[in-house]
CSV table of C-alpha atoms and ligand atoms in Angstrom, one decimal:
chain,number,residue,atom,x,y,z
A,936,MET,CA,-11.9,-238.3,67.8
A,937,CYS,CA,-9.6,-240.6,69.6
A,938,ARG,CA,-6.0,-239.2,70.2
A,939,VAL,CA,-3.2,-241.7,70.7
A,940,ASP,CA,-0.2,-240.9,72.9
A,941,LEU,CA,3.3,-242.1,72.5
A,942,THR,CA,3.0,-245.0,74.9
A,943,GLU,CA,-0.1,-246.3,73.2
A,944,PHE,CA,1.5,-245.9,69.8
A,945,ASP,CA,4.5,-247.9,71.0
A,946,CYS,CA,2.1,-250.7,72.1
A,947,LEU,CA,0.9,-250.9,68.5
A,948,LEU,CA,4.5,-251.8,67.4
A,949,THR,CA,4.7,-254.8,69.8
A,950,GLU,CA,3.9,-258.3,68.5
A,951,ARG,CA,0.5,-258.1,70.1
A,952,GLY,CA,-0.2,-254.7,68.6
A,953,ARG,CA,0.7,-255.9,65.2
A,954,ALA,CA,-1.4,-259.0,65.6
A,955,LEU,CA,-4.4,-256.9,66.5
A,956,LEU,CA,-3.8,-254.5,63.6
A,957,ALA,CA,-3.6,-257.5,61.2
A,958,GLU,CA,-6.8,-258.9,62.6
A,959,LEU,CA,-8.6,-255.5,62.1
A,960,ALA,CA,-7.2,-255.2,58.6
A,961,ALA,CA,-8.5,-258.7,57.7
A,962,GLY,CA,-12.0,-257.9,59.0
A,963,SER,CA,-14.6,-256.1,57.1
A,964,ASP,CA,-16.6,-253.2,58.4
A,965,SER,CA,-18.6,-254.6,61.3
A,966,ALA,CA,-22.4,-254.1,61.3
A,967,ASP,CA,-22.1,-253.5,65.1
A,968,PRO,CA,-18.7,-251.7,65.7
A,969,LEU,CA,-19.5,-251.4,69.4
A,970,ALA,CA,-20.1,-255.1,69.9
A,971,ALA,CA,-16.9,-255.8,67.9
A,972,ALA,CA,-14.8,-253.5,70.1
A,973,THR,CA,-16.3,-255.1,73.2
A,974,ALA,CA,-15.3,-258.5,71.9
A,975,LEU,CA,-11.8,-257.4,71.2
A,976,ARG,CA,-11.5,-255.9,74.7
A,977,ALA,CA,-12.1,-259.4,76.1
A,978,ARG,CA,-8.8,-260.5,74.5
A,979,TYR,CA,-6.6,-257.3,74.4
A,980,PRO,CA,-6.0,-254.4,76.8
A,981,ALA,CA,-8.6,-251.6,76.4
A,982,GLU,CA,-6.0,-249.0,75.5
A,983,LEU,CA,-4.5,-251.2,72.8
A,984,VAL,CA,-7.9,-251.9,71.3
A,985,SER,CA,-8.7,-248.2,71.2
A,986,ALA,CA,-5.3,-247.3,69.7
A,987,ALA,CA,-5.6,-250.1,67.1
A,988,LEU,CA,-9.1,-249.1,66.1
A,989,THR,CA,-8.0,-245.5,65.5
A,990,GLN,CA,-4.9,-246.7,63.5
A,991,ASP,CA,-7.1,-249.1,61.4
A,992,ARG,CA,-9.5,-246.3,60.7
A,993,LEU,CA,-6.6,-244.0,59.7
A,994,ARG,CA,-5.1,-246.7,57.5
A,995,ARG,CA,-8.3,-247.2,55.6
A,996,ARG,CA,-8.7,-243.4,55.1
A,997,ALA,CA,-5.0,-243.1,54.1
A,998,ARG,CA,-5.6,-245.3,51.0
A,999,ALA,CA,-6.7,-242.0,49.3
A,1000,LYS,CA,-3.1,-240.6,49.6
A,1001,PHE,CA,-0.9,-243.7,49.9
A,1002,GLY,CA,-2.8,-246.4,48.0
A,1003,GLU,CA,-2.1,-250.0,49.0
A,1004,GLN,CA,1.0,-248.9,51.0
A,1005,ALA,CA,-1.3,-247.3,53.6
A,1006,ALA,CA,-1.9,-250.8,55.0
A,1007,ASP,CA,1.7,-251.0,56.2
A,1008,LEU,CA,2.1,-247.5,57.4
A,1009,TYR,CA,1.2,-245.7,60.7
A,1010,PHE,CA,-0.5,-242.4,61.0
A,1011,THR,CA,-1.7,-239.8,63.4
A,1012,GLU,CA,-4.8,-237.8,62.5
A,1013,ALA,CA,-2.9,-234.5,62.1
A,1014,GLY,CA,0.1,-236.3,60.6
A,1015,TYR,CA,-2.0,-237.9,57.9
A,1016,GLU,CA,-3.9,-234.7,57.1
A,1017,GLN,CA,-0.7,-232.8,56.6
A,1018,SER,CA,1.2,-235.5,54.7
A,1019,THR,CA,2.2,-235.3,51.1
A,1020,ARG,CA,0.4,-237.9,49.0
A,1021,ARG,CA,2.6,-240.7,47.6
A,1022,GLN,CA,2.6,-239.7,43.9
A,1023,VAL,CA,3.4,-236.1,44.7
A,1024,ALA,CA,6.2,-237.0,47.0
A,1025,ARG,CA,7.6,-239.5,44.4
A,1026,LEU,CA,7.6,-236.7,41.8
A,1027,ARG,CA,9.5,-234.4,44.2
A,1028,ALA,CA,12.0,-237.2,45.0
A,1029,GLU,CA,12.7,-237.7,41.3
A,1030,ARG,CA,13.6,-234.0,41.1
A,1031,PHE,CA,16.1,-234.4,43.9
A,1032,THR,CA,17.7,-237.5,42.4
A,1033,ALA,CA,17.9,-235.8,39.0
A,1034,ALA,CA,19.8,-233.0,40.7
A,1035,GLY,CA,22.3,-235.5,42.1
A,1036,VAL,CA,21.2,-235.1,45.8
A,1037,ARG,CA,22.6,-237.8,48.1
A,1038,ARG,CA,21.5,-236.8,51.5
A,1039,VAL,CA,18.6,-234.5,52.2
A,1040,ALA,CA,17.5,-232.8,55.4
A,1041,ASP,CA,13.7,-233.2,55.4
A,1042,LEU,CA,12.8,-230.5,57.9
A,1043,CYS,CA,9.3,-230.8,59.4
A,1044,CYS,CA,9.1,-234.5,58.2
A,1045,GLY,CA,5.8,-235.2,59.8
A,1046,ILE,CA,4.8,-238.9,59.6
A,1047,GLY,CA,7.3,-239.2,56.7
A,1048,GLY,CA,5.3,-238.7,53.5
A,1049,ASP,CA,8.2,-237.0,51.8
A,1050,ALA,CA,11.0,-238.7,53.7
A,1051,LEU,CA,9.8,-242.1,52.6
A,1052,ALA,CA,9.7,-241.1,49.0
A,1053,PHE,CA,13.2,-239.6,49.2
A,1054,ALA,CA,14.5,-242.8,50.8
A,1055,ALA,CA,12.7,-245.0,48.3
A,1056,ALA,CA,14.4,-243.1,45.5
A,1057,GLY,CA,17.8,-243.9,47.0
A,1058,ILE,CA,18.5,-240.6,48.9
A,1059,ASP,CA,19.6,-240.7,52.5
A,1060,VAL,CA,17.4,-238.6,54.7
A,1061,LEU,CA,17.8,-236.7,57.9
A,1062,ALA,CA,14.2,-236.4,59.0
A,1063,VAL,CA,13.4,-233.7,61.6
A,1064,ASP,CA,10.2,-233.0,63.5
A,1065,ARG,CA,9.7,-231.5,66.9
A,1066,ASP,CA,6.8,-233.6,67.9
A,1067,PRO,CA,7.9,-236.9,69.7
A,1068,LEU,CA,4.8,-238.9,68.6
A,1069,THR,CA,5.1,-237.8,65.0
A,1070,CYS,CA,8.8,-238.8,65.1
A,1071,ALA,CA,8.0,-242.2,66.4
A,1072,VAL,CA,5.5,-242.7,63.6
A,1073,ALA,CA,8.0,-241.5,61.0
A,1074,ARG,CA,10.5,-244.0,62.4
A,1075,ALA,CA,8.0,-246.8,62.4
A,1076,ASN,CA,7.1,-246.0,58.8
A,1077,ALA,CA,10.7,-246.1,57.6
A,1078,ALA,CA,11.0,-249.5,59.3
A,1079,ALA,CA,7.7,-250.8,57.9
A,1080,LEU,CA,9.0,-250.1,54.3
A,1081,GLY,CA,12.4,-251.5,54.9
A,1082,LEU,CA,14.0,-248.0,54.7
A,1083,ALA,CA,15.2,-247.6,58.3
A,1084,GLU,CA,18.8,-247.5,57.2
A,1085,ARG,CA,18.2,-244.6,54.9
A,1086,VAL,CA,16.1,-242.5,57.3
A,1087,GLU,CA,17.6,-240.9,60.5
A,1088,VAL,CA,14.7,-239.4,62.4
A,1089,VAL,CA,15.7,-236.6,64.9
A,1090,CYS,CA,13.2,-235.1,67.3
A,1091,ALA,CA,14.2,-231.4,67.5
A,1092,ASP,CA,13.3,-227.9,66.4
A,1093,VAL,CA,14.4,-227.5,62.8
A,1094,ALA,CA,16.2,-224.2,63.7
A,1095,GLU,CA,18.5,-226.2,66.0
A,1096,VAL,CA,19.7,-229.1,63.9
A,1097,SER,CA,23.0,-229.2,62.1
A,1098,LEU,CA,22.8,-229.6,58.3
A,1099,ASP,CA,26.3,-230.9,58.1
A,1100,GLY,CA,26.6,-233.7,55.6
A,1101,CYS,CA,23.4,-232.8,53.8
A,1102,ASP,CA,23.6,-231.6,50.2
A,1103,ALA,CA,20.0,-230.5,50.0
A,1104,VAL,CA,17.1,-229.4,52.3
A,1105,PHE,CA,13.4,-229.8,51.9
A,1106,LEU,CA,11.0,-227.9,54.2
A,1107,ASP,CA,7.3,-228.6,54.5
A,1108,PRO,CA,6.3,-226.2,57.3
A,1109,ALA,CA,3.1,-226.6,59.3
A,1110,ARG,CA,0.4,-224.5,57.8
A,1111,ARG,CA,-2.2,-224.9,60.5
A,1112,ALA,CA,-2.7,-223.3,63.9
A,1113,GLU,CA,-5.2,-224.1,66.6
A,1114,ARG,CA,-7.8,-222.1,64.8
A,1115,GLY,CA,-7.3,-223.8,61.5
A,1116,ARG,CA,-5.4,-223.3,58.3
A,1117,VAL,CA,-2.8,-220.5,58.0
A,1118,PHE,CA,-2.6,-218.6,54.7
A,1119,ASP,CA,0.1,-216.0,55.5
A,1120,PRO,CA,3.5,-217.6,54.9
A,1121,ALA,CA,4.9,-215.5,57.8
A,1122,ALA,CA,2.6,-217.5,60.1
A,1123,TYR,CA,3.8,-220.9,58.9
A,1124,SER,CA,5.8,-223.0,61.5
A,1125,PRO,CA,8.7,-222.4,61.0
A,1126,PRO,CA,7.9,-219.0,59.3
A,1127,TRP,CA,8.8,-218.0,55.7
A,1128,SER,CA,11.8,-216.0,56.9
A,1129,PHE,CA,13.4,-219.3,58.1
A,1130,ALA,CA,12.8,-220.9,54.7
A,1131,VAL,CA,14.4,-217.9,52.9
A,1132,GLY,CA,17.4,-218.1,55.2
A,1133,LEU,CA,17.7,-221.8,54.5
A,1134,ALA,CA,17.9,-221.3,50.8
A,1135,GLU,CA,20.8,-218.9,51.4
A,1136,ARG,CA,22.6,-221.5,53.5
A,1137,VAL,CA,21.9,-224.6,51.3
A,1138,PRO,CA,21.8,-224.0,47.5
A,1139,ALA,CA,19.7,-227.1,46.7
A,1140,ALA,CA,16.6,-226.1,48.7
A,1141,GLY,CA,12.9,-227.0,48.2
A,1142,PHE,CA,9.8,-225.8,50.1
A,1143,LYS,CA,6.2,-227.0,50.0
A,1144,VAL,CA,3.8,-224.1,50.2
A,1145,ALA,CA,0.0,-223.6,49.8
A,1146,PRO,CA,-1.2,-223.6,46.2
A,1147,GLY,CA,-2.7,-220.2,46.8
A,1148,ILE,CA,0.6,-218.5,47.6
A,1149,PRO,CA,0.7,-215.1,45.9
A,1150,HIS,CA,3.0,-214.9,43.0
A,1151,GLY,CA,4.5,-211.7,44.5
A,1152,ALA,CA,5.8,-213.7,47.4
A,1153,LEU,CA,7.8,-216.1,45.2
A,1154,PRO,CA,11.5,-215.6,45.0
A,1155,ALA,CA,12.5,-214.7,41.4
A,1156,GLU,CA,15.5,-217.0,41.4
A,1157,ALA,CA,13.4,-220.1,42.4
A,1158,GLU,CA,11.2,-222.3,40.3
A,1159,ALA,CA,7.5,-222.6,41.5
A,1160,GLU,CA,5.7,-225.8,40.6
A,1161,TRP,CA,2.0,-226.4,41.1
A,1162,VAL,CA,0.9,-230.1,41.2
A,1163,SER,CA,-2.6,-231.4,40.6
A,1164,ASP,CA,-3.8,-234.9,40.9
A,1165,GLY,CA,-6.9,-236.0,39.1
A,1166,GLY,CA,-7.7,-232.4,38.4
A,1167,ASP,CA,-7.4,-231.1,42.0
A,1168,VAL,CA,-4.5,-228.8,42.8
A,1169,LYS,CA,-2.7,-230.4,45.7
A,1170,GLU,CA,0.4,-228.3,46.4
A,1171,ALA,CA,2.9,-225.8,45.2
A,1172,GLY,CA,6.7,-226.4,45.6
A,1173,ILE,CA,9.5,-223.9,45.4
A,1174,TYR,CA,12.9,-225.1,44.3
A,1175,PHE,CA,16.3,-223.3,44.3
A,1176,GLY,CA,19.7,-223.8,42.8
A,1177,PRO,CA,20.3,-227.2,41.1
A,1178,LEU,CA,16.7,-228.2,41.9
A,1179,ARG,CA,15.3,-225.5,39.6
A,1180,THR,CA,14.4,-226.8,36.2
A,1181,ALA,CA,12.2,-223.9,34.9
A,1182,SER,CA,10.7,-220.6,36.1
A,1183,ARG,CA,7.1,-221.8,36.6
A,1184,ARG,CA,5.7,-225.3,36.0
A,1185,ALA,CA,2.4,-227.0,36.2
A,1186,THR,CA,2.6,-230.8,36.7
A,1187,LEU,CA,-0.5,-233.0,36.3
A,1188,LEU,CA,-0.7,-236.4,37.9
A,1189,PRO,CA,-1.2,-239.2,37.3
A,1190,GLY,CA,0.6,-238.6,33.9
A,1191,PRO,CA,2.8,-237.0,34.8
A,1192,HIS,CA,2.4,-234.2,32.3
A,1193,SER,CA,4.4,-231.1,32.8
A,1194,LEU,CA,4.0,-227.6,31.2
A,1195,ALA,CA,6.8,-225.2,32.0
A,1196,ALA,CA,7.9,-221.6,31.3
A,1197,GLY,CA,11.4,-220.4,31.4
A,1198,SER,CA,14.6,-222.4,31.9
A,1199,ALA,CA,16.8,-223.7,34.7
A,1200,ASP,CA,18.8,-220.5,34.6
A,1201,PRO,CA,17.9,-218.6,37.8
A,1202,SER,CA,18.8,-215.2,36.2
A,1203,GLU,CA,15.9,-215.8,33.7
A,1204,SER,CA,12.4,-215.4,35.0
A,1205,ALA,CA,9.6,-216.0,32.5
A,1206,ILE,CA,7.0,-213.3,32.8
A,1207,PRO,CA,3.5,-214.6,32.5
A,1208,HIS,CA,1.8,-213.6,29.3
A,1209,ASP,CA,-2.0,-213.6,29.3
A,1210,PRO,CA,-3.8,-214.7,26.1
A,1211,ALA,CA,-5.8,-212.2,24.2
A,1212,PRO,CA,-9.6,-212.3,24.4
A,1213,GLY,CA,-11.5,-213.0,21.2
A,1214,GLU,CA,-14.6,-214.4,19.5
A,1215,ILE,CA,-16.1,-217.7,20.8
A,1216,GLY,CA,-14.9,-220.5,18.6
A,1217,PRO,CA,-16.5,-224.0,18.2
A,1218,TYR,CA,-14.2,-225.4,21.0
A,1219,LEU,CA,-13.8,-224.5,24.6
A,1220,TYR,CA,-11.1,-225.6,27.0
A,1221,GLU,CA,-11.2,-225.6,30.8
A,1222,PRO,CA,-7.6,-225.6,31.9
A,1223,ASP,CA,-6.4,-227.7,34.8
A,1224,GLY,CA,-6.1,-225.7,38.0
A,1225,ALA,CA,-2.3,-226.2,38.2
A,1226,VAL,CA,-2.0,-224.4,34.8
A,1227,ILE,CA,-4.1,-221.5,36.0
A,1228,ARG,CA,-2.2,-221.2,39.3
A,1229,ALA,CA,1.1,-221.4,37.6
A,1230,ARG,CA,-0.1,-218.5,35.3
A,1231,LEU,CA,0.7,-220.6,32.2
A,1232,LEU,CA,-2.6,-219.8,30.5
A,1233,GLY,CA,-0.8,-217.9,27.7
A,1234,ASP,CA,1.5,-220.8,27.1
A,1235,LEU,CA,-1.4,-223.2,26.9
A,1236,ALA,CA,-3.3,-220.9,24.6
A,1237,ASP,CA,-0.2,-220.9,22.3
A,1238,LEU,CA,-0.2,-224.7,22.3
A,1239,LEU,CA,-3.9,-224.9,21.5
A,1240,ASP,CA,-4.0,-222.0,19.1
A,1241,ALA,CA,-6.6,-220.5,21.4
A,1242,ARG,CA,-7.8,-217.2,22.9
A,1243,THR,CA,-9.7,-216.3,26.1
A,1244,LEU,CA,-13.4,-215.5,26.3
A,1245,ASP,CA,-12.7,-212.6,28.6
A,1246,PRO,CA,-9.5,-211.2,30.1
A,1247,THR,CA,-10.8,-212.1,33.6
A,1248,ILE,CA,-11.9,-215.7,32.8
A,1249,ALA,CA,-9.7,-218.8,32.6
A,1250,TYR,CA,-11.6,-220.5,29.8
A,1251,LEU,CA,-9.9,-220.8,26.4
A,1252,THR,CA,-11.6,-221.0,23.0
A,1253,SER,CA,-10.3,-222.1,19.6
A,1254,ASP,CA,-11.4,-222.8,16.1
A,1255,LYS,CA,-9.8,-226.2,16.1
A,1256,HIS,CA,-9.7,-229.1,18.6
A,1257,THR,CA,-6.4,-230.3,20.0
A,1258,ASP,CA,-6.2,-233.2,22.5
A,1259,THR,CA,-4.4,-232.0,25.6
A,1260,PRO,CA,-3.9,-233.3,29.1
A,1261,TYR,CA,-3.8,-229.7,30.4
A,1262,ALA,CA,-7.4,-228.8,29.8
A,1263,ALA,CA,-10.8,-230.5,29.5
A,1264,GLY,CA,-12.2,-229.9,26.0
A,1265,TYR,CA,-15.7,-229.2,24.9
A,1266,GLU,CA,-17.5,-228.8,21.6
A,1267,ILE,CA,-19.8,-225.8,21.8
A,1268,THR,CA,-23.1,-226.4,20.1
A,1269,ASP,CA,-25.0,-223.2,21.0
A,1270,VAL,CA,-24.1,-219.7,22.4
A,1271,LEU,CA,-27.0,-218.0,24.2
A,1272,PRO,CA,-27.3,-214.8,26.2
A,1273,PHE,CA,-27.7,-215.6,29.9
A,1274,ASN,CA,-31.4,-215.3,30.4
A,1275,VAL,CA,-33.2,-217.9,32.5
A,1276,LYS,CA,-36.5,-217.6,30.7
A,1277,LYS,CA,-35.0,-218.0,27.2
A,1278,LEU,CA,-32.7,-220.8,28.5
A,1279,ARG,CA,-35.7,-222.7,29.9
A,1280,ALA,CA,-37.5,-222.5,26.5
A,1281,PHE,CA,-34.2,-223.6,24.8
A,1282,VAL,CA,-33.8,-226.6,27.1
A,1283,ALA,CA,-37.4,-227.6,26.6
A,1284,GLU,CA,-37.1,-227.4,22.9
A,1285,ARG,CA,-34.0,-229.6,22.9
A,1286,GLY,CA,-35.6,-232.0,25.4
A,1287,TYR,CA,-32.5,-232.2,27.7
A,1288,GLY,CA,-33.0,-234.4,30.8
A,1289,THR,CA,-29.5,-234.0,32.2
A,1290,LEU,CA,-27.5,-230.8,32.4
A,1291,THR,CA,-24.0,-230.5,33.9
A,1292,ILE,CA,-23.9,-226.8,34.9
A,1293,LYS,CA,-20.5,-225.1,35.2
A,1294,LYS,CA,-19.8,-221.5,35.9
A,1295,ARG,CA,-16.9,-219.1,35.9
A,1296,GLY,CA,-17.2,-215.4,36.4
A,1297,ALA,CA,-21.0,-215.7,36.9
A,1298,ASP,CA,-22.7,-215.3,40.3
A,1299,ILE,CA,-25.2,-218.2,40.0
A,1300,ASP,CA,-26.1,-221.2,42.0
A,1301,PRO,CA,-26.0,-224.2,39.6
A,1302,GLU,CA,-28.5,-226.2,41.6
A,1303,ALA,CA,-31.0,-223.3,41.8
A,1304,LEU,CA,-30.5,-222.8,38.0
A,1305,ARG,CA,-31.1,-226.4,37.3
A,1306,ARG,CA,-34.4,-226.3,39.2
A,1307,GLN,CA,-35.4,-223.1,37.3
A,1308,LEU,CA,-34.7,-224.8,34.0
A,1309,LYS,CA,-37.2,-227.5,34.8
A,1310,LEU,CA,-35.5,-230.3,32.8
A,1311,GLY,CA,-38.2,-232.6,31.4
A,1312,GLY,CA,-36.4,-234.8,28.8
A,1313,PRO,CA,-35.0,-238.3,29.1
A,1314,LYS,CA,-31.9,-238.5,31.4
A,1315,THR,CA,-29.9,-239.9,28.4
A,1316,ASN,CA,-30.3,-236.6,26.6
A,1317,ALA,CA,-27.5,-234.8,28.2
A,1318,ALA,CA,-25.4,-231.6,27.7
A,1319,THR,CA,-23.1,-229.3,29.6
A,1320,LEU,CA,-24.2,-225.7,30.3
A,1321,ILE,CA,-21.4,-223.3,30.9
A,1322,VAL,CA,-22.4,-219.9,32.3
A,1323,THR,CA,-19.6,-217.5,32.0
A,1324,ARG,CA,-18.6,-214.1,30.5
A,1325,HIS,CA,-17.6,-213.2,27.0
A,1326,LEU,CA,-16.0,-209.8,26.5
A,1327,GLY,CA,-17.7,-208.5,29.6
A,1328,ARG,CA,-21.2,-209.9,28.9
A,1329,HIS,CA,-22.8,-213.0,30.5
A,1330,VAL,CA,-23.3,-215.9,28.2
A,1331,ALA,CA,-24.6,-219.5,28.4
A,1332,LEU,CA,-22.7,-222.0,26.3
A,1333,VAL,CA,-24.2,-225.3,25.5
A,1334,ALA,CA,-21.5,-227.9,25.0
A,1335,HIS,CA,-20.5,-231.5,24.9
A,1336,ALA,CA,-17.4,-232.9,26.6
A,1337,LEU,CA,-14.9,-234.2,24.1
B,2632,SAM,C1,3.1,-230.2,57.0
B,2632,SAM,S1,3.7,-231.3,58.2
B,2632,SAM,C2,4.9,-232.2,57.3
B,2632,SAM,C3,4.4,-233.3,56.5
B,2632,SAM,C4,5.4,-234.2,55.8
B,2632,SAM,N1,6.1,-233.5,54.7
B,2632,SAM,C5,4.7,-235.4,55.2
B,2632,SAM,O1,4.6,-235.5,54.0
B,2632,SAM,O2,4.3,-236.3,56.0
B,2632,SAM,C6,4.6,-230.2,59.2
B,2632,SAM,C7,5.3,-230.7,60.4
B,2632,SAM,O3,6.2,-229.7,60.9
B,2632,SAM,C8,6.4,-229.9,62.3
B,2632,SAM,N2,7.0,-228.6,62.8
B,2632,SAM,C9,6.4,-227.4,62.8
B,2632,SAM,N3,7.2,-226.5,63.3
B,2632,SAM,C10,8.4,-227.1,63.5
B,2632,SAM,C11,9.7,-226.7,64.0
B,2632,SAM,N4,9.9,-225.5,64.3
B,2632,SAM,N5,10.6,-227.7,64.2
B,2632,SAM,C12,10.4,-229.0,63.9
B,2632,SAM,N6,9.2,-229.4,63.4
B,2632,SAM,C13,8.2,-228.5,63.2
B,2632,SAM,C14,5.0,-230.3,62.8
B,2632,SAM,O4,5.2,-231.1,64.0
B,2632,SAM,C15,4.5,-231.1,61.6
B,2632,SAM,O5,4.7,-232.5,61.8
């Protein structure tokens, strides 16, 4: 991995640096990257070439989070990895604008994933980070998007900046230490206690936290929102005061589709209700991870007229099919006890050649099971095999995605 320091990064912002970046962006992946780098070093200083190659690689990678915009932005490796993806940041910025926020302090701004979205939504931003290179990158990004006038980047410890003039705060603490990811909110930088104190000082406060945050750690007066993108849970956000719109919420991108419990009233916290288990119906639903994390399974079951297979399993089943963005739906064709020998005979009889194997609440290795089932049919004869539990017993459900 090639680390870039502040001086090298500044070189990228010069006319020469930009020209080299544009040249790299226009080129396709070289068959011989070593020879391509050597050729560039004949025309540009070696440090600039190395910084530009790193930046170009990061920009290409960053398309996953920032789409086409990545080509205009600057990144550091750690800054990119910790940044909020564009769609999620935009969703958050909409929440802040809806609450009437005019100037937000984005504490721990990183390379600006959230700050840029706030600014693009018309909110002025005081963006604070303690790392000088990260601040330089955030500044360059605001300029690259024509948002420099809206984004004031300050290099400082967030505990030491004045919040005067800001009517809201957003905090996205660093959740990684030298040895990797940090799960305990007390070990975030700055720690959870700082976040809680912040919400007491500024009523319109929002924090980004890990999706796995225990519900017991969530302040009752705040809203907790879990956001998934393309089915993967990306983050949880906690919102206080005028930023609160519900008690718990699951928002699915790219929709967005949002399922919520409770109201904006902080004195009202909607207690999660788990759906009752019952008989296996002809339809099965696999809820989106954000719905599960937000403990909205009971609310989704109400919407789908559904029940669970087992109190410990997050699959829902129903007698009727309802189209929903909050769960993947399946039609169950067969319900079998989980027994490899019987399953093998069943699969042979049906002549399946392709099986998507899913499991929940069953300690199996899908790849090993697939080998054991010895699929012999044509590849086009496909089904989904769901190994799970029904009222405490292991079952195998054969199904087709709807
Ligand atoms: C998770 S990243 C922020 C990502 C950002 N929201 C984005 O979307 O690009 C956390 C940042 O917090 C900064 N940080 C950690 N502790 C800090 C502190 N006490 N004061 C200022 N910045 C801090 C780190 O340098 C890091 O850039």
